[in-house]
Each structure stands twice: as C-alpha cells, then as structure tokens.
C-alpha cells in the first residue's frame, strides 16, 4: 500500500486535473489521479453533457485513458471534488474499479480544500461486489 507522501502527490495531481473539469450544469468539479502498478499516473476530470447521460466522472475518465493505453493493473486513485464533503466515487465508478482492481486498491477522497481526506480500499467501498470472477 502506498504511503502518505504518495497519497498527497496523488491528491495534488487530482486537484490539478479538477481544473480541466467541464461541469456547467452541476458546477461540481471533480479531478482524479490514478496510479498504475507500474508507477504511471493518469489524470481525469468530470465532463458533463446537456443530455446528462453522456456525462462521465473523473474516475472513469482516468481509468479509460489508462485502459486505452493497455494498462490493466492499478494501485490507487485520488479523487477530489469541489464540495465540503469528500468526493466518494459513485456506484458506476466503483463497478469499473471492480473490473480492474484488487481488494486492496486504495481510494483516497478529499473535499475541495483538502481539509478532510479519507482513504479506504475497494473492498471497504464496494464489498460483495460482482466482478470478472463471477463469470468464470
Ligand atoms: Zn462516478
């Protein structure tokens, strides 16, 4: 599991990614920084759409960029929102994490100003999940 310094670096990169957010409807801006097992970091931001359904979260944006590059193993993700509460990943993003990540995949969430940070594993955030092993 990554240490506190690496977690801080990921949160800083997530905050940087948040600057790219396109959220004209909710005004809830989110950034993510995804650490791969080989040490690469992919950033993502939320991108909203007037028709709402095509909207994508910052976490999936980061995952899909990495997956496009052929990466399939991940260590941790930091997510920072623009509200007073930590930006916990939505259910859809947790399910995407379940597709590619192990139980100990670390999810670090923060509120807008970084004063409240929570770090939990995928197992803690999505217990009893449906995943690839269920289709073997
Ligand atoms: Zn999401």
PDB file of C-alpha atoms and ligand atoms in Angstrom:
ATOM      1  CA  UNK A   1       0.000   0.000   0.000  1.00  0.00           C
ATOM      2  CA  UNK A   2       1.272   3.477  -0.849  1.00  0.00           C
ATOM      3  CA  UNK A   3       2.399   5.850   1.876  1.00  0.00           C
ATOM      4  CA  UNK A   4       1.089   9.227   2.947  1.00  0.00           C
ATOM      5  CA  UNK A   5       3.507  11.173   0.736  1.00  0.00           C
ATOM      6  CA  UNK A   6       2.397   9.331  -2.390  1.00  0.00           C
ATOM      7  CA  UNK A   7      -1.223   9.872  -1.360  1.00  0.00           C
ATOM      8  CA  UNK A   8      -0.555  13.608  -1.066  1.00  0.00           C
ATOM      9  CA  UNK A   9       1.070  13.651  -4.500  1.00  0.00           C
ATOM     10  CA  UNK A  10      -1.965  11.900  -6.000  1.00  0.00           C
ATOM     11  CA  UNK A  11      -4.316  14.376  -4.322  1.00  0.00           C
ATOM     12  CA  UNK A  12      -2.265  17.264  -5.709  1.00  0.00           C
ATOM     13  CA  UNK A  13      -2.479  15.789  -9.212  1.00  0.00           C
ATOM     14  CA  UNK A  14      -6.215  15.188  -8.744  1.00  0.00           C
ATOM     15  CA  UNK A  15      -6.649  18.850  -7.805  1.00  0.00           C
ATOM     16  CA  UNK A  16      -4.684  19.806 -10.917  1.00  0.00           C
ATOM     17  CA  UNK A  17      -6.945  17.567 -13.016  1.00  0.00           C
ATOM     18  CA  UNK A  18     -10.013  19.189 -11.490  1.00  0.00           C
ATOM     19  CA  UNK A  19      -9.016  22.395 -13.282  1.00  0.00           C
ATOM     20  CA  UNK A  20      -9.912  20.665 -16.565  1.00  0.00           C
ATOM     21  CA  UNK A  21     -13.439  19.796 -15.394  1.00  0.00           C
ATOM     22  CA  UNK A  22     -16.391  20.658 -17.643  1.00  0.00           C
ATOM     23  CA  UNK A  23     -19.323  20.999 -15.241  1.00  0.00           C
ATOM     24  CA  UNK A  24     -21.570  23.851 -16.428  1.00  0.00           C
ATOM     25  CA  UNK A  25     -24.730  22.220 -15.021  1.00  0.00           C
ATOM     26  CA  UNK A  26     -23.869  20.892 -11.568  1.00  0.00           C
ATOM     27  CA  UNK A  27     -20.864  23.164 -11.015  1.00  0.00           C
ATOM     28  CA  UNK A  28     -19.490  20.195  -9.071  1.00  0.00           C
ATOM     29  CA  UNK A  29     -15.953  19.915 -10.373  1.00  0.00           C
ATOM     30  CA  UNK A  30     -14.003  16.715  -9.831  1.00  0.00           C
ATOM     31  CA  UNK A  31     -10.471  15.612 -10.571  1.00  0.00           C
ATOM     32  CA  UNK A  32      -8.851  12.204 -10.271  1.00  0.00           C
ATOM     33  CA  UNK A  33      -5.316  10.849 -10.364  1.00  0.00           C
ATOM     34  CA  UNK A  34      -4.959   7.116 -10.979  1.00  0.00           C
ATOM     35  CA  UNK A  35      -1.733   5.329 -10.058  1.00  0.00           C
ATOM     36  CA  UNK A  36      -0.942   2.226 -12.083  1.00  0.00           C
ATOM     37  CA  UNK A  37       1.041  -0.731 -10.757  1.00  0.00           C
ATOM     38  CA  UNK A  38       3.960   0.281 -12.972  1.00  0.00           C
ATOM     39  CA  UNK A  39       4.049   3.776 -11.452  1.00  0.00           C
ATOM     40  CA  UNK A  40       2.373   5.771 -14.210  1.00  0.00           C
ATOM     41  CA  UNK A  41      -0.276   8.296 -13.223  1.00  0.00           C
ATOM     42  CA  UNK A  42      -3.362   9.079 -15.297  1.00  0.00           C
ATOM     43  CA  UNK A  43      -5.458  12.139 -14.596  1.00  0.00           C
ATOM     44  CA  UNK A  44      -9.146  12.564 -15.296  1.00  0.00           C
ATOM     45  CA  UNK A  45     -11.877  15.130 -14.776  1.00  0.00           C
ATOM     46  CA  UNK A  46     -15.652  15.028 -14.893  1.00  0.00           C
ATOM     47  CA  UNK A  47     -17.213  16.046 -18.207  1.00  0.00           C
ATOM     48  CA  UNK A  48     -20.904  16.866 -18.190  1.00  0.00           C
ATOM     49  CA  UNK A  49     -23.319  16.962 -21.098  1.00  0.00           C
ATOM     50  CA  UNK A  50     -26.586  18.840 -21.706  1.00  0.00           C
ATOM     51  CA  UNK A  51     -28.287  15.493 -22.243  1.00  0.00           C
ATOM     52  CA  UNK A  52     -26.849  14.265 -18.889  1.00  0.00           C
ATOM     53  CA  UNK A  53     -26.493  10.557 -19.730  1.00  0.00           C
ATOM     54  CA  UNK A  54     -23.222  11.007 -21.648  1.00  0.00           C
ATOM     55  CA  UNK A  55     -21.680  12.654 -18.601  1.00  0.00           C
ATOM     56  CA  UNK A  56     -18.563  10.896 -17.356  1.00  0.00           C
ATOM     57  CA  UNK A  57     -16.963  11.025 -13.937  1.00  0.00           C
ATOM     58  CA  UNK A  58     -13.337  11.938 -13.342  1.00  0.00           C
ATOM     59  CA  UNK A  59     -12.505   8.441 -12.113  1.00  0.00           C
ATOM     60  CA  UNK A  60     -13.758   6.660 -15.228  1.00  0.00           C
ATOM     61  CA  UNK A  61     -12.131   9.282 -17.417  1.00  0.00           C
ATOM     62  CA  UNK A  62      -8.772   8.418 -15.832  1.00  0.00           C
ATOM     63  CA  UNK A  63      -9.377   4.651 -15.970  1.00  0.00           C
ATOM     64  CA  UNK A  64     -10.417   4.666 -19.613  1.00  0.00           C
ATOM     65  CA  UNK A  65      -7.382   6.686 -20.651  1.00  0.00           C
ATOM     66  CA  UNK A  66      -5.129   4.118 -18.958  1.00  0.00           C
ATOM     67  CA  UNK A  67      -7.039   1.155 -20.351  1.00  0.00           C
ATOM     68  CA  UNK A  68      -6.768   2.622 -23.837  1.00  0.00           C
ATOM     69  CA  UNK A  69      -3.002   2.610 -23.297  1.00  0.00           C
ATOM     70  CA  UNK A  70      -3.131  -1.101 -22.495  1.00  0.00           C
ATOM     71  CA  UNK A  71      -2.773  -0.835 -18.731  1.00  0.00           C
ATOM     72  CA  UNK A  72      -4.827  -3.271 -16.679  1.00  0.00           C
ATOM     73  CA  UNK A  73      -3.357  -3.177 -13.163  1.00  0.00           C
ATOM     74  CA  UNK A  74      -3.844  -0.347 -10.715  1.00  0.00           C
ATOM     75  CA  UNK A  75      -2.587   0.629  -7.276  1.00  0.00           C
ATOM     76  CA  UNK A  76      -4.618   3.627  -6.103  1.00  0.00           C
ATOM     77  CA  UNK A  77      -6.752   6.575  -7.131  1.00  0.00           C
ATOM     78  CA  UNK A  78      -7.167  10.001  -5.574  1.00  0.00           C
ATOM     79  CA  UNK A  79     -10.402  11.900  -6.112  1.00  0.00           C
ATOM     80  CA  UNK A  80     -11.050  15.495  -5.160  1.00  0.00           C
ATOM     81  CA  UNK A  81     -14.345  17.313  -5.567  1.00  0.00           C
ATOM     82  CA  UNK A  82     -15.461  20.885  -5.158  1.00  0.00           C
ATOM     83  CA  UNK A  83     -17.780  20.467  -2.206  1.00  0.00           C
ATOM     84  CA  UNK A  84     -17.487  20.445   1.550  1.00  0.00           C
ATOM     85  CA  UNK A  85     -17.562  16.644   1.748  1.00  0.00           C
ATOM     86  CA  UNK A  86     -15.020  14.170   0.371  1.00  0.00           C
ATOM     87  CA  UNK A  87     -15.801  13.114  -3.215  1.00  0.00           C
ATOM     88  CA  UNK A  88     -16.602   9.446  -2.819  1.00  0.00           C
ATOM     89  CA  UNK A  89     -16.760   7.586  -6.148  1.00  0.00           C
ATOM     90  CA  UNK A  90     -20.272   6.905  -7.443  1.00  0.00           C
ATOM     91  CA  UNK A  91     -21.546   3.365  -7.828  1.00  0.00           C
ATOM     92  CA  UNK A  92     -20.782   3.227 -11.545  1.00  0.00           C
ATOM     93  CA  UNK A  93     -17.149   4.191 -10.981  1.00  0.00           C
ATOM     94  CA  UNK A  94     -16.824   1.676  -8.161  1.00  0.00           C
ATOM     95  CA  UNK A  95     -18.065  -1.014 -10.534  1.00  0.00           C
ATOM     96  CA  UNK A  96     -15.431   0.000 -13.113  1.00  0.00           C
ATOM     97  CA  UNK A  97     -12.819  -0.268 -10.361  1.00  0.00           C
ATOM     98  CA  UNK A  98     -14.181  -3.741  -9.555  1.00  0.00           C
ATOM     99  CA  UNK A  99     -13.455  -4.793 -13.129  1.00  0.00           C
ATOM    100  CA  UNK A 100      -9.744  -3.981 -12.935  1.00  0.00           C
ATOM    101  CA  UNK A 101      -8.688  -3.674  -9.315  1.00  0.00           C
ATOM    102  CA  UNK A 102      -7.889  -5.972  -6.421  1.00  0.00           C
ATOM    103  CA  UNK A 103      -9.457  -5.819  -2.955  1.00  0.00           C
ATOM    104  CA  UNK A 104      -6.592  -3.666  -1.657  1.00  0.00           C
ATOM    105  CA  UNK A 105      -6.852  -0.995  -4.370  1.00  0.00           C
ATOM    106  CA  UNK A 106      -6.717   2.267  -2.422  1.00  0.00           C
ATOM    107  CA  UNK A 107      -9.275   5.027  -2.951  1.00  0.00           C
ATOM    108  CA  UNK A 108      -8.323   8.391  -1.476  1.00  0.00           C
ATOM    109  CA  UNK A 109     -11.043  11.014  -1.409  1.00  0.00           C
ATOM    110  CA  UNK A 110     -10.906  14.628  -0.397  1.00  0.00           C
ATOM    111  CA  UNK A 111     -13.183  17.601  -0.076  1.00  0.00           C
ATOM    112  CA  UNK A 112     -12.485  20.773  -2.035  1.00  0.00           C
ATOM    113  CA  UNK A 113      -9.888  22.343   0.220  1.00  0.00           C
ATOM    114  CA  UNK A 114      -8.215  19.099   1.288  1.00  0.00           C
ATOM    115  CA  UNK A 115      -9.161  19.532   4.939  1.00  0.00           C
ATOM    116  CA  UNK A 116     -10.985  16.202   5.027  1.00  0.00           C
ATOM    117  CA  UNK A 117      -9.272  13.171   3.498  1.00  0.00           C
ATOM    118  CA  UNK A 118     -10.480   9.579   3.627  1.00  0.00           C
ATOM    119  CA  UNK A 119      -8.520   6.564   2.379  1.00  0.00           C
ATOM    120  CA  UNK A 120     -10.283   3.218   2.043  1.00  0.00           C
ATOM    121  CA  UNK A 121      -9.792   0.103  -0.034  1.00  0.00           C
ATOM    122  CA  UNK A 122     -12.066  -1.036  -2.821  1.00  0.00           C
ATOM    123  CA  UNK A 123     -13.114  -3.912  -0.556  1.00  0.00           C
ATOM    124  CA  UNK A 124     -14.292  -1.379   2.017  1.00  0.00           C
ATOM    125  CA  UNK A 125     -16.081   0.817  -0.518  1.00  0.00           C
ATOM    126  CA  UNK A 126     -17.695  -1.963  -2.548  1.00  0.00           C
ATOM    127  CA  UNK A 127     -17.963  -5.168  -0.538  1.00  0.00           C
ATOM    128  CA  UNK A 128     -19.578  -8.282  -2.026  1.00  0.00           C
ATOM    129  CA  UNK A 129     -19.125  -6.867  -5.497  1.00  0.00           C
ATOM    130  CA  UNK A 130     -19.908  -8.530  -8.796  1.00  0.00           C
ATOM    131  CA  UNK A 131     -16.830  -8.853 -10.960  1.00  0.00           C
ATOM    132  CA  UNK A 132     -14.937 -10.821 -13.572  1.00  0.00           C
ATOM    133  CA  UNK A 133     -14.520 -13.823 -11.236  1.00  0.00           C
ATOM    134  CA  UNK A 134     -18.275 -14.290 -11.172  1.00  0.00           C
ATOM    135  CA  UNK A 135     -18.312 -15.068 -14.890  1.00  0.00           C
ATOM    136  CA  UNK A 136     -15.594 -17.735 -14.821  1.00  0.00           C
TER     137      UNK A 136
HETATM  138 ZN1  LIG B   1     -18.581   8.098 -10.932  1.00  0.00          ZN
END
